[in-house]
């Protein structure tokens, strides 16, 4: 397999068969907490993708100089620095979304996806494949958040990105927004439905025992 094919597989695999949320069941907490509206879901997804990609890149560049016994500390320092940088950018340019995301931006530091990719991939591979791996896994996480945020805002509030999309005639005909969709348990149900559809379409994801 050529290098470009390997990099393409690194990027695309997390969107489906190696998705960090629906297959590896990582990063579930933030996926449930920030998906009431579509906009915070997009911002959170992009933030995690940036941190995952650049933390993978930096750790890969330093991997030969990091003593094994303190590697976790070094990884946390790199991730924390990137999270602080992302948080400051959000405060500067999308302050309203930053307030909605609240502590969850800071909690990116503890996101299992990021630490998992650093340990499983960046510590053993070259910088460019590690960067591609980080972008792919972050994008796979972001796609699921966007799907959940899209569903919950559309059905729960009748809007997308804050704009009303359900015609007024629907409400006049008796349509009502589903208030349950903005409650936290509904995020878990939407995730479950996505997993059910994915495993129905790709039986190889089902456990055999």
CSV table of C-alpha atoms in Angstrom, one decimal:
chain,number,residue,atom,x,y,z
A,1,UNK,CA,0.0,0.0,0.0
A,2,UNK,CA,1.4,3.4,-1.0
A,3,UNK,CA,2.1,6.2,1.6
A,4,UNK,CA,-0.7,8.3,0.2
A,5,UNK,CA,-3.2,5.4,0.4
A,6,UNK,CA,-2.1,4.8,4.1
A,7,UNK,CA,-2.6,8.4,4.9
A,8,UNK,CA,-6.0,8.5,3.2
A,9,UNK,CA,-7.1,5.4,5.2
A,10,UNK,CA,-5.8,7.1,8.4
A,11,UNK,CA,-8.0,10.1,7.6
A,12,UNK,CA,-11.2,8.3,6.5
A,13,UNK,CA,-11.3,5.3,8.9
A,14,UNK,CA,-12.5,7.3,11.9
A,15,UNK,CA,-15.5,8.5,10.0
A,16,UNK,CA,-17.0,5.0,10.0
A,17,UNK,CA,-15.5,1.7,11.0
A,18,UNK,CA,-13.1,3.2,13.6
A,19,UNK,CA,-15.3,6.1,14.7
A,20,UNK,CA,-14.1,7.2,18.2
A,21,UNK,CA,-17.7,7.8,19.5
A,22,UNK,CA,-19.9,5.1,17.9
A,23,UNK,CA,-17.3,2.3,17.6
A,24,UNK,CA,-14.7,3.0,20.3
A,25,UNK,CA,-17.2,4.6,22.7
A,26,UNK,CA,-14.8,7.5,23.6
A,27,UNK,CA,-15.6,11.1,24.3
A,28,UNK,CA,-19.2,10.4,25.0
A,29,UNK,CA,-19.6,12.9,27.9
A,30,UNK,CA,-18.9,16.0,25.9
A,31,UNK,CA,-21.0,14.6,23.0
A,32,UNK,CA,-24.0,14.4,25.3
A,33,UNK,CA,-23.4,17.8,27.0
A,34,UNK,CA,-22.9,20.3,24.1
A,35,UNK,CA,-25.3,19.1,21.5
A,36,UNK,CA,-28.5,20.9,22.4
A,37,UNK,CA,-27.8,23.3,19.6
A,38,UNK,CA,-25.9,22.8,16.4
A,39,UNK,CA,-23.5,25.8,16.7
A,40,UNK,CA,-21.9,24.7,20.0
A,41,UNK,CA,-21.6,21.2,18.6
A,42,UNK,CA,-19.7,22.4,15.5
A,43,UNK,CA,-17.4,24.6,17.6
A,44,UNK,CA,-16.7,21.8,20.0
A,45,UNK,CA,-16.0,19.4,17.2
A,46,UNK,CA,-13.6,21.7,15.5
A,47,UNK,CA,-11.9,22.5,18.8
A,48,UNK,CA,-11.3,18.8,19.5
A,49,UNK,CA,-10.1,18.3,16.0
A,50,UNK,CA,-7.5,21.1,16.3
A,51,UNK,CA,-6.3,19.9,19.6
A,52,UNK,CA,-6.1,16.2,18.5
A,53,UNK,CA,-4.2,17.1,15.3
A,54,UNK,CA,-1.6,19.4,16.7
A,55,UNK,CA,-1.1,17.4,19.9
A,56,UNK,CA,-0.4,14.4,17.7
A,57,UNK,CA,2.0,16.4,15.6
A,58,UNK,CA,3.9,17.9,18.6
A,59,UNK,CA,4.2,14.6,20.5
A,60,UNK,CA,5.4,12.8,17.4
A,61,UNK,CA,8.1,15.5,16.8
A,62,UNK,CA,9.3,15.1,20.4
A,63,UNK,CA,8.7,11.3,20.8
A,64,UNK,CA,12.4,10.4,20.6
A,65,UNK,CA,13.3,12.8,23.4
A,66,UNK,CA,10.5,12.1,25.9
A,67,UNK,CA,11.6,9.7,28.7
A,68,UNK,CA,9.1,6.9,28.9
A,69,UNK,CA,8.4,7.4,32.6
A,70,UNK,CA,7.2,11.0,32.2
A,71,UNK,CA,5.5,10.6,28.8
A,72,UNK,CA,2.0,11.0,30.2
A,73,UNK,CA,3.0,14.3,32.0
A,74,UNK,CA,4.5,15.7,28.8
A,75,UNK,CA,1.4,14.7,26.8
A,76,UNK,CA,-0.8,16.4,29.3
A,77,UNK,CA,1.3,19.6,29.2
A,78,UNK,CA,1.1,19.7,25.4
A,79,UNK,CA,-2.7,19.1,25.3
A,80,UNK,CA,-3.3,21.6,28.1
A,81,UNK,CA,-1.4,24.3,26.3
A,82,UNK,CA,-3.3,23.7,23.1
A,83,UNK,CA,-6.7,23.7,25.0
A,84,UNK,CA,-5.8,27.0,26.7
A,85,UNK,CA,-4.9,28.4,23.2
A,86,UNK,CA,-8.2,27.2,21.7
A,87,UNK,CA,-10.2,28.5,24.7
A,88,UNK,CA,-8.7,32.0,24.3
A,89,UNK,CA,-9.4,32.0,20.6
A,90,UNK,CA,-13.1,31.1,21.3
A,91,UNK,CA,-13.4,33.8,23.9
A,92,UNK,CA,-12.0,36.3,21.4
A,93,UNK,CA,-14.0,35.4,18.3
A,94,UNK,CA,-17.1,33.5,19.4
A,95,UNK,CA,-17.7,34.6,23.0
A,96,UNK,CA,-21.4,33.6,23.1
A,97,UNK,CA,-20.5,30.0,22.1
A,98,UNK,CA,-17.6,30.0,24.5
A,99,UNK,CA,-20.1,30.8,27.3
A,100,UNK,CA,-22.4,28.0,26.2
A,101,UNK,CA,-19.6,25.5,26.1
A,102,UNK,CA,-18.6,26.6,29.6
A,103,UNK,CA,-16.2,24.1,31.3
A,104,UNK,CA,-16.4,21.6,28.5
A,105,UNK,CA,-13.7,23.3,26.5
A,106,UNK,CA,-11.4,23.0,29.5
A,107,UNK,CA,-12.4,19.3,29.8
A,108,UNK,CA,-11.0,18.6,26.3
A,109,UNK,CA,-7.7,18.0,28.3
A,110,UNK,CA,-9.3,14.8,29.7
A,111,UNK,CA,-10.8,13.7,26.4
A,112,UNK,CA,-10.1,10.0,26.0
A,113,UNK,CA,-9.8,10.3,22.2
A,114,UNK,CA,-6.8,12.7,22.4
A,115,UNK,CA,-4.8,10.8,25.0
A,116,UNK,CA,-5.7,7.5,23.2
A,117,UNK,CA,-4.3,8.8,19.9
A,118,UNK,CA,-1.2,10.1,21.5
A,119,UNK,CA,-0.4,6.8,23.2
A,120,UNK,CA,-1.6,4.5,20.4
A,121,UNK,CA,-0.2,6.4,17.4
A,122,UNK,CA,1.8,9.6,17.8
A,123,UNK,CA,4.3,8.0,20.2
A,124,UNK,CA,5.3,5.5,17.5
A,125,UNK,CA,4.9,7.2,14.2
A,126,UNK,CA,6.2,10.1,12.1
A,127,UNK,CA,4.8,13.6,12.3
A,128,UNK,CA,2.8,13.8,9.1
A,129,UNK,CA,0.9,10.5,9.5
A,130,UNK,CA,0.3,11.4,13.2
A,131,UNK,CA,-1.1,14.8,12.1
A,132,UNK,CA,-3.4,13.1,9.6
A,133,UNK,CA,-4.5,10.5,12.2
A,134,UNK,CA,-5.3,13.4,14.6
A,135,UNK,CA,-7.3,15.3,12.0
A,136,UNK,CA,-9.2,12.1,11.0
A,137,UNK,CA,-10.1,11.1,14.6
A,138,UNK,CA,-11.1,14.7,15.5
A,139,UNK,CA,-13.2,15.0,12.3
A,140,UNK,CA,-14.9,11.6,13.1
A,141,UNK,CA,-15.8,12.9,16.5
A,142,UNK,CA,-17.0,16.2,15.1
A,143,UNK,CA,-19.3,14.5,12.5
A,144,UNK,CA,-21.1,12.6,15.2
A,145,UNK,CA,-21.5,15.8,17.4
A,146,UNK,CA,-22.9,17.7,14.3
A,147,UNK,CA,-25.4,14.9,13.6
A,148,UNK,CA,-26.6,14.9,17.2
A,149,UNK,CA,-26.7,18.7,17.4
A,150,UNK,CA,-28.6,18.9,14.0
A,151,UNK,CA,-31.2,16.4,15.1
A,152,UNK,CA,-31.8,17.9,18.6
A,153,UNK,CA,-32.0,21.5,17.5
A,154,UNK,CA,-34.3,20.7,14.5
A,155,UNK,CA,-36.7,18.6,16.4
A,156,UNK,CA,-36.4,20.3,19.8
A,157,UNK,CA,-36.4,24.0,18.7
A,158,UNK,CA,-37.5,23.9,15.1
A,159,UNK,CA,-34.4,25.8,14.1
A,160,UNK,CA,-30.8,25.3,12.8
A,161,UNK,CA,-28.0,27.5,13.8
A,162,UNK,CA,-30.5,29.7,15.5
A,163,UNK,CA,-32.7,30.3,12.4
A,164,UNK,CA,-36.2,29.0,12.3
A,165,UNK,CA,-36.6,26.3,9.6
A,166,UNK,CA,-39.9,24.8,10.4
A,167,UNK,CA,-42.6,26.7,8.4
A,168,UNK,CA,-45.2,28.6,10.5
A,169,UNK,CA,-47.9,26.7,8.6
A,170,UNK,CA,-46.7,23.5,10.3
A,171,UNK,CA,-47.3,25.0,13.7
A,172,UNK,CA,-50.7,26.3,12.7
A,173,UNK,CA,-51.5,22.8,11.5
A,174,UNK,CA,-50.8,21.4,15.0
A,175,UNK,CA,-47.0,20.6,14.8
A,176,UNK,CA,-45.2,21.1,18.1
A,177,UNK,CA,-41.5,21.2,18.9
A,178,UNK,CA,-40.4,18.1,20.9
A,179,UNK,CA,-39.3,19.5,24.2
A,180,UNK,CA,-37.7,16.2,25.2
A,181,UNK,CA,-35.1,16.6,22.5
A,182,UNK,CA,-33.4,19.4,24.5
A,183,UNK,CA,-33.1,17.2,27.5
A,184,UNK,CA,-29.7,15.5,28.1
A,185,UNK,CA,-31.1,11.9,28.0
A,186,UNK,CA,-32.2,12.4,24.4
A,187,UNK,CA,-28.6,12.9,23.3
A,188,UNK,CA,-27.8,9.4,24.5
A,189,UNK,CA,-30.8,8.1,22.6
A,190,UNK,CA,-29.7,9.8,19.4
A,191,UNK,CA,-26.2,8.4,19.8
A,192,UNK,CA,-27.8,4.9,20.3
A,193,UNK,CA,-29.8,5.3,17.2
A,194,UNK,CA,-26.7,6.3,15.2
A,195,UNK,CA,-24.9,3.2,16.5
A,196,UNK,CA,-27.9,1.0,15.7
A,197,UNK,CA,-28.0,2.3,12.1
A,198,UNK,CA,-24.3,2.0,11.6
A,199,UNK,CA,-24.1,-1.6,12.9
A,200,UNK,CA,-27.1,-2.6,10.8
A,201,UNK,CA,-25.3,-1.3,7.7
A,202,UNK,CA,-21.9,-2.7,8.7
A,203,UNK,CA,-22.4,-6.1,10.4
A,204,UNK,CA,-18.7,-6.5,10.9
A,205,UNK,CA,-18.9,-4.1,13.8
A,206,UNK,CA,-21.2,-6.4,15.7
A,207,UNK,CA,-19.5,-8.5,18.4
A,208,UNK,CA,-19.7,-12.2,17.8
A,209,UNK,CA,-19.5,-13.3,21.4
